[in-house]
PDB file of C-alpha atoms in Angstrom:
ATOM      1  CA  MET A  20       0.865  11.258 -33.199  1.00 72.00           C
ATOM      2  CA  PRO A  21      -1.309  13.491 -30.978  1.00 82.00           C
ATOM      3  CA  MET A  22      -4.041  11.930 -28.882  1.00 90.00           C
ATOM      4  CA  THR A  23      -7.595  12.340 -30.059  1.00 94.00           C
ATOM      5  CA  PRO A  24     -10.018  14.277 -27.842  1.00 94.00           C
ATOM      6  CA  GLN A  25     -11.460  10.966 -26.617  1.00 96.00           C
ATOM      7  CA  GLU A  26      -7.998   9.612 -25.824  1.00 96.00           C
ATOM      8  CA  LEU A  27      -7.188  12.792 -23.885  1.00 95.00           C
ATOM      9  CA  ASP A  28     -10.404  12.371 -21.897  1.00 97.00           C
ATOM     10  CA  ASP A  29      -9.390   8.782 -21.146  1.00 97.00           C
ATOM     11  CA  PHE A  30      -5.938   9.969 -20.045  1.00 98.00           C
ATOM     12  CA  ARG A  31      -7.441  12.596 -17.728  1.00 98.00           C
ATOM     13  CA  HIS A  32      -9.710   9.947 -16.244  1.00 98.00           C
ATOM     14  CA  ALA A  33      -6.703   7.663 -15.683  1.00 98.00           C
ATOM     15  CA  LEU A  34      -4.752  10.491 -14.058  1.00 98.00           C
ATOM     16  CA  ALA A  35      -7.610  11.161 -11.644  1.00 98.00           C
ATOM     17  CA  PHE A  36      -7.905   7.423 -10.952  1.00 97.00           C
ATOM     18  CA  ALA A  37      -4.161   7.149 -10.247  1.00 97.00           C
ATOM     19  CA  ALA A  38      -4.224  10.256  -8.045  1.00 97.00           C
ATOM     20  CA  ARG A  39      -6.985   8.743  -5.900  1.00 95.00           C
ATOM     21  CA  LEU A  40      -5.236   5.373  -5.701  1.00 95.00           C
ATOM     22  CA  HIS A  41      -1.874   6.814  -4.636  1.00 95.00           C
ATOM     23  CA  ALA A  42      -3.208   9.822  -2.694  1.00 92.00           C
ATOM     24  CA  THR A  43      -1.351   9.039   0.549  1.00 92.00           C
ATOM     25  CA  GLN A  44       1.749   7.418  -0.986  1.00 92.00           C
ATOM     26  CA  VAL A  45       5.117   9.176  -1.122  1.00 92.00           C
ATOM     27  CA  ARG A  46       8.446   8.284  -2.703  1.00 90.00           C
ATOM     28  CA  LYS A  47      10.710   6.207  -0.454  1.00 84.00           C
ATOM     29  CA  GLU A  48      12.056   8.186   2.529  1.00 78.00           C
ATOM     30  CA  THR A  49      10.835  11.495   1.062  1.00 85.00           C
ATOM     31  CA  ASP A  50       7.833  13.804   1.198  1.00 89.00           C
ATOM     32  CA  ILE A  51       7.457  13.709  -2.587  1.00 92.00           C
ATOM     33  CA  PRO A  52       3.934  12.632  -3.619  1.00 94.00           C
ATOM     34  CA  TYR A  53       4.130   9.329  -5.472  1.00 96.00           C
ATOM     35  CA  ILE A  54       1.889  10.624  -8.238  1.00 97.00           C
ATOM     36  CA  SER A  55       4.857  12.729  -9.409  1.00 97.00           C
ATOM     37  CA  HIS A  56       6.637   9.514 -10.440  1.00 97.00           C
ATOM     38  CA  LEU A  57       3.615   8.226 -12.337  1.00 98.00           C
ATOM     39  CA  ILE A  58       3.190  11.518 -14.192  1.00 98.00           C
ATOM     40  CA  ALA A  59       6.902  11.552 -15.063  1.00 98.00           C
ATOM     41  CA  VAL A  60       6.797   7.990 -16.410  1.00 98.00           C
ATOM     42  CA  ALA A  61       3.714   8.783 -18.489  1.00 98.00           C
ATOM     43  CA  GLY A  62       5.482  11.883 -19.791  1.00 98.00           C
ATOM     44  CA  ILE A  63       8.497   9.851 -20.889  1.00 98.00           C
ATOM     45  CA  VAL A  64       6.221   7.344 -22.623  1.00 98.00           C
ATOM     46  CA  MET A  65       4.323  10.111 -24.430  1.00 97.00           C
ATOM     47  CA  GLU A  66       7.561  11.827 -25.478  1.00 97.00           C
ATOM     48  CA  GLN A  67       8.570   8.541 -27.108  1.00 97.00           C
ATOM     49  CA  GLY A  68       5.363   8.505 -29.141  1.00 96.00           C
ATOM     50  CA  GLY A  69       3.530   6.103 -26.844  1.00 97.00           C
ATOM     51  CA  SER A  70      -0.055   5.215 -27.595  1.00 97.00           C
ATOM     52  CA  ARG A  71      -3.132   6.000 -25.522  1.00 98.00           C
ATOM     53  CA  ASP A  72      -2.914   2.535 -23.906  1.00 98.00           C
ATOM     54  CA  GLU A  73       0.806   2.874 -23.157  1.00 98.00           C
ATOM     55  CA  ALA A  74       0.421   6.343 -21.629  1.00 98.00           C
ATOM     56  CA  ILE A  75      -2.465   5.256 -19.422  1.00 98.00           C
ATOM     57  CA  ALA A  76      -0.641   2.076 -18.399  1.00 98.00           C
ATOM     58  CA  ALA A  77       2.314   4.260 -17.413  1.00 98.00           C
ATOM     59  CA  LEU A  78       0.044   6.173 -15.026  1.00 98.00           C
ATOM     60  CA  LEU A  79      -1.261   2.915 -13.565  1.00 98.00           C
ATOM     61  CA  HIS A  80       1.861   0.752 -13.728  1.00 97.00           C
ATOM     62  CA  ASP A  81       2.271   0.553  -9.932  1.00 95.00           C
ATOM     63  CA  SER A  82      -1.423   0.399  -9.058  1.00 95.00           C
ATOM     64  CA  ILE A  83      -1.736  -3.362  -8.531  1.00 93.00           C
ATOM     65  CA  GLU A  84       1.698  -3.719  -6.954  1.00 90.00           C
ATOM     66  CA  ASP A  85       1.298  -0.876  -4.449  1.00 88.00           C
ATOM     67  CA  GLN A  86      -2.410  -0.329  -3.870  1.00 90.00           C
ATOM     68  CA  ALA A  87      -4.288  -3.622  -4.327  1.00 85.00           C
ATOM     69  CA  ASP A  88      -4.316  -4.339  -0.590  1.00 85.00           C
ATOM     70  CA  ARG A  89      -5.916  -0.938   0.104  1.00 85.00           C
ATOM     71  CA  TYR A  90      -8.443  -1.079  -2.713  1.00 87.00           C
ATOM     72  CA  GLU A  91     -12.030  -1.989  -1.854  1.00 89.00           C
ATOM     73  CA  GLY A  92     -12.406  -5.475  -3.245  1.00 88.00           C
ATOM     74  CA  GLY A  93      -8.651  -6.049  -3.413  1.00 88.00           C
ATOM     75  CA  ALA A  94      -6.534  -6.971  -6.413  1.00 90.00           C
ATOM     76  CA  ALA A  95      -9.312  -8.754  -8.283  1.00 92.00           C
ATOM     77  CA  ARG A  96     -11.613  -5.716  -8.114  1.00 95.00           C
ATOM     78  CA  LEU A  97      -8.788  -3.337  -9.047  1.00 95.00           C
ATOM     79  CA  ARG A  98      -7.928  -5.434 -12.096  1.00 96.00           C
ATOM     80  CA  ARG A  99     -11.590  -5.516 -13.120  1.00 97.00           C
ATOM     81  CA  ASP A 100     -11.956  -1.752 -12.713  1.00 97.00           C
ATOM     82  CA  ILE A 101      -8.831  -1.047 -14.771  1.00 98.00           C
ATOM     83  CA  ARG A 102     -10.126  -3.320 -17.532  1.00 98.00           C
ATOM     84  CA  GLU A 103     -13.620  -1.820 -17.495  1.00 98.00           C
ATOM     85  CA  HIS A 104     -12.488   1.811 -17.392  1.00 97.00           C
ATOM     86  CA  PHE A 105      -9.383   1.689 -19.587  1.00 98.00           C
ATOM     87  CA  GLY A 106      -9.439  -1.568 -21.544  1.00 98.00           C
ATOM     88  CA  ALA A 107      -7.856  -4.998 -21.590  1.00 98.00           C
ATOM     89  CA  ALA A 108      -4.695  -3.759 -23.341  1.00 98.00           C
ATOM     90  CA  VAL A 109      -3.968  -1.313 -20.504  1.00 98.00           C
ATOM     91  CA  LEU A 110      -4.517  -4.016 -17.882  1.00 98.00           C
ATOM     92  CA  GLU A 111      -2.192  -6.361 -19.783  1.00 98.00           C
ATOM     93  CA  ILE A 112       0.637  -3.805 -19.695  1.00 98.00           C
ATOM     94  CA  VAL A 113       0.041  -2.990 -16.022  1.00 98.00           C
ATOM     95  CA  GLU A 114       0.039  -6.680 -15.099  1.00 96.00           C
ATOM     96  CA  ALA A 115       3.284  -7.218 -17.018  1.00 96.00           C
ATOM     97  CA  CYS A 116       4.929  -4.301 -15.178  1.00 96.00           C
ATOM     98  CA  THR A 117       3.911  -5.702 -11.781  1.00 92.00           C
ATOM     99  CA  ASP A 118       6.548  -7.739  -9.971  1.00 86.00           C
ATOM    100  CA  GLY A 119       4.428  -8.676  -6.967  1.00 71.00           C
ATOM    101  CA  VAL A 120       1.391  -7.700  -4.943  1.00 65.00           C
ATOM    102  CA  ALA A 121       1.639  -6.371  -1.391  1.00 57.00           C
ATOM    103  CA  GLY A 122       1.378  -9.173   1.133  1.00 59.00           C
ATOM    104  CA  CYS A 123       2.452 -11.974  -1.205  1.00 64.00           C
ATOM    105  CA  LYS A 124       5.729 -10.866  -2.765  1.00 69.00           C
ATOM    106  CA  PRO A 125       8.553 -13.418  -3.164  1.00 77.00           C
ATOM    107  CA  GLU A 126      12.014 -12.766  -1.733  1.00 90.00           C
ATOM    108  CA  TRP A 127      13.562  -9.616  -3.207  1.00 93.00           C
ATOM    109  CA  ARG A 128      16.382 -11.108  -5.308  1.00 94.00           C
ATOM    110  CA  GLN A 129      14.180 -13.839  -6.764  1.00 93.00           C
ATOM    111  CA  ARG A 130      11.425 -11.332  -7.547  1.00 93.00           C
ATOM    112  CA  LYS A 131      13.841  -9.071  -9.417  1.00 95.00           C
ATOM    113  CA  GLN A 132      15.380 -11.981 -11.320  1.00 96.00           C
ATOM    114  CA  ASP A 133      11.906 -13.186 -12.292  1.00 94.00           C
ATOM    115  CA  TYR A 134      11.101  -9.692 -13.571  1.00 95.00           C
ATOM    116  CA  LEU A 135      14.297  -9.585 -15.636  1.00 97.00           C
ATOM    117  CA  ASP A 136      13.528 -13.011 -17.096  1.00 96.00           C
ATOM    118  CA  HIS A 137       9.986 -11.916 -17.893  1.00 95.00           C
ATOM    119  CA  LEU A 138      11.212  -8.819 -19.739  1.00 97.00           C
ATOM    120  CA  GLN A 139      13.037 -10.971 -22.292  1.00 96.00           C
ATOM    121  CA  GLY A 140       9.737 -12.030 -23.835  1.00 95.00           C
ATOM    122  CA  ALA A 141       7.726  -8.903 -23.087  1.00 97.00           C
ATOM    123  CA  SER A 142       5.890  -6.932 -25.764  1.00 98.00           C
ATOM    124  CA  PRO A 143       7.246  -3.610 -27.057  1.00 98.00           C
ATOM    125  CA  SER A 144       4.494  -1.810 -25.102  1.00 98.00           C
ATOM    126  CA  VAL A 145       5.504  -3.446 -21.839  1.00 98.00           C
ATOM    127  CA  ARG A 146       9.181  -2.756 -22.488  1.00 98.00           C
ATOM    128  CA  LEU A 147       8.451   0.901 -23.250  1.00 98.00           C
ATOM    129  CA  VAL A 148       6.510   1.481 -20.024  1.00 98.00           C
ATOM    130  CA  SER A 149       8.941  -0.558 -17.940  1.00 98.00           C
ATOM    131  CA  CYS A 150      12.009   1.194 -19.364  1.00 98.00           C
ATOM    132  CA  ALA A 151      10.424   4.607 -18.780  1.00 98.00           C
ATOM    133  CA  ASP A 152       9.712   3.592 -15.165  1.00 98.00           C
ATOM    134  CA  LYS A 153      13.260   2.364 -14.570  1.00 98.00           C
ATOM    135  CA  LEU A 154      14.759   5.424 -16.271  1.00 98.00           C
ATOM    136  CA  HIS A 155      12.874   7.815 -14.007  1.00 98.00           C
ATOM    137  CA  ASN A 156      13.857   5.763 -10.949  1.00 98.00           C
ATOM    138  CA  ALA A 157      17.503   5.637 -12.008  1.00 98.00           C
ATOM    139  CA  ARG A 158      17.629   9.398 -12.555  1.00 98.00           C
ATOM    140  CA  ALA A 159      16.109   9.919  -9.091  1.00 97.00           C
ATOM    141  CA  ILE A 160      18.707   7.625  -7.521  1.00 97.00           C
ATOM    142  CA  VAL A 161      21.542   9.497  -9.253  1.00 98.00           C
ATOM    143  CA  GLY A 162      20.177  12.827  -8.061  1.00 96.00           C
ATOM    144  CA  ASP A 163      19.753  11.597  -4.495  1.00 95.00           C
ATOM    145  CA  LEU A 164      23.206   9.994  -4.456  1.00 96.00           C
ATOM    146  CA  ARG A 165      24.684  13.398  -5.175  1.00 95.00           C
ATOM    147  CA  VAL A 166      22.789  14.903  -2.229  1.00 93.00           C
ATOM    148  CA  VAL A 167      22.688  12.252   0.514  1.00 92.00           C
ATOM    149  CA  GLY A 168      25.474   9.909  -0.541  1.00 93.00           C
ATOM    150  CA  ASP A 169      25.737   6.253   0.419  1.00 92.00           C
ATOM    151  CA  SER A 170      22.978   6.442   3.022  1.00 93.00           C
ATOM    152  CA  LEU A 171      20.583   6.416   0.067  1.00 94.00           C
ATOM    153  CA  TRP A 172      20.975   2.657  -0.303  1.00 96.00           C
ATOM    154  CA  ASN A 173      19.270   2.112   3.068  1.00 94.00           C
ATOM    155  CA  ARG A 174      15.977   2.972   1.348  1.00 93.00           C
ATOM    156  CA  PHE A 175      16.128  -0.115  -0.841  1.00 94.00           C
ATOM    157  CA  LYS A 176      15.593  -3.753   0.114  1.00 93.00           C
ATOM    158  CA  GLY A 177      18.458  -4.776  -2.136  1.00 95.00           C
ATOM    159  CA  GLY A 178      20.844  -2.317  -0.493  1.00 96.00           C
ATOM    160  CA  ARG A 179      23.819  -0.968  -2.394  1.00 97.00           C
ATOM    161  CA  GLU A 180      25.033  -4.156  -4.058  1.00 97.00           C
ATOM    162  CA  GLY A 181      21.604  -5.506  -4.901  1.00 98.00           C
ATOM    163  CA  SER A 182      20.388  -2.216  -6.333  1.00 98.00           C
ATOM    164  CA  LEU A 183      23.503  -1.765  -8.462  1.00 98.00           C
ATOM    165  CA  TRP A 184      23.181  -5.337  -9.739  1.00 98.00           C
ATOM    166  CA  TYR A 185      19.510  -4.852 -10.605  1.00 98.00           C
ATOM    167  CA  TYR A 186      19.890  -1.565 -12.448  1.00 98.00           C
ATOM    168  CA  ARG A 187      22.895  -2.823 -14.406  1.00 98.00           C
ATOM    169  CA  ALA A 188      20.927  -5.956 -15.385  1.00 98.00           C
ATOM    170  CA  LEU A 189      17.933  -3.817 -16.397  1.00 98.00           C
ATOM    171  CA  ALA A 190      20.080  -1.499 -18.502  1.00 98.00           C
ATOM    172  CA  ASP A 191      21.764  -4.438 -20.227  1.00 98.00           C
ATOM    173  CA  GLU A 192      18.421  -6.080 -20.984  1.00 98.00           C
ATOM    174  CA  PHE A 193      16.888  -2.928 -22.437  1.00 98.00           C
ATOM    175  CA  VAL A 194      20.013  -2.183 -24.493  1.00 98.00           C
ATOM    176  CA  ARG A 195      19.770  -5.729 -25.842  1.00 98.00           C
ATOM    177  CA  GLY A 196      16.103  -5.640 -26.785  1.00 97.00           C
ATOM    178  CA  GLY A 197      14.939  -2.022 -26.776  1.00 97.00           C
ATOM    179  CA  PRO A 198      13.371   0.428 -26.764  1.00 98.00           C
ATOM    180  CA  PRO A 199      16.630   1.775 -28.252  1.00 95.00           C
ATOM    181  CA  HIS A 200      16.684   5.484 -27.342  1.00 95.00           C
ATOM    182  CA  LEU A 201      15.296   5.007 -23.846  1.00 98.00           C
ATOM    183  CA  ALA A 202      17.616   2.064 -23.273  1.00 98.00           C
ATOM    184  CA  ASP A 203      20.595   4.292 -24.069  1.00 98.00           C
ATOM    185  CA  GLU A 204      19.289   6.920 -21.644  1.00 98.00           C
ATOM    186  CA  LEU A 205      18.865   4.287 -18.939  1.00 98.00           C
ATOM    187  CA  ASN A 206      22.336   2.927 -19.570  1.00 98.00           C
ATOM    188  CA  ARG A 207      23.833   6.418 -19.183  1.00 98.00           C
ATOM    189  CA  ALA A 208      21.954   6.944 -15.923  1.00 98.00           C
ATOM    190  CA  VAL A 209      23.122   3.575 -14.584  1.00 98.00           C
ATOM    191  CA  CYS A 210      26.725   4.295 -15.589  1.00 98.00           C
ATOM    192  CA  GLU A 211      26.522   7.536 -13.597  1.00 98.00           C
ATOM    193  CA  MET A 212      24.959   5.648 -10.688  1.00 98.00           C
ATOM    194  CA  GLU A 213      27.848   3.182 -10.755  1.00 98.00           C
ATOM    195  CA  ARG A 214      30.416   5.977 -10.997  1.00 97.00           C
ATOM    196  CA  LEU A 215      28.967   7.806  -8.000  1.00 96.00           C
ATOM    197  CA  ALA A 216      28.703   4.591  -5.967  1.00 95.00           C
ATOM    198  CA  ALA A 217      32.329   3.706  -6.698  1.00 93.00           C
ATOM    199  CA  SER A 218      33.580   7.167  -5.725  1.00 87.00           C
ATOM    200  CA  ARG A 219      32.187   7.018  -2.194  1.00 73.00           C
TER     201      ARG A 219
END
């Protein structure tokens, strides 16, 4: 269902907010502006019929995790501003897609396991935004594997084995509980990731 004019205005406001938040951030070990990832995730969500809240949450899904320590007033102020500007439902999705805040993140493997456990009881909105995020990341990894090969894994804290474990676990969880079409897309991307990793 198309967004109403008011919902489109809200989305444009969220896009501008996200662009300011992530203005200096780039994708790992690249010169690609990070906002490109957020726009892509929001696009996937919208293509799946996502609501106004889901599309805006997709734009902001990494805001608390990546930018809270740089935001005037910190995480508490950022959460309050998201709620005031975009609503409690958007903040709830963003919070549920956050697996740690800069400066106080648990050890990598435990953090990822906690996120996987949390997904099992997550709402359909959270699962939609999260799956869209992981799908875009997985496609980027597959593309980069074809170009730079095994050195790609040096970008990730989990390295080769940890990253492969995490994406396989994510794909399995989304295939189990949805969203169905996106889960299938993620599973295909992870299968290709595994195939490329095994061939090198």
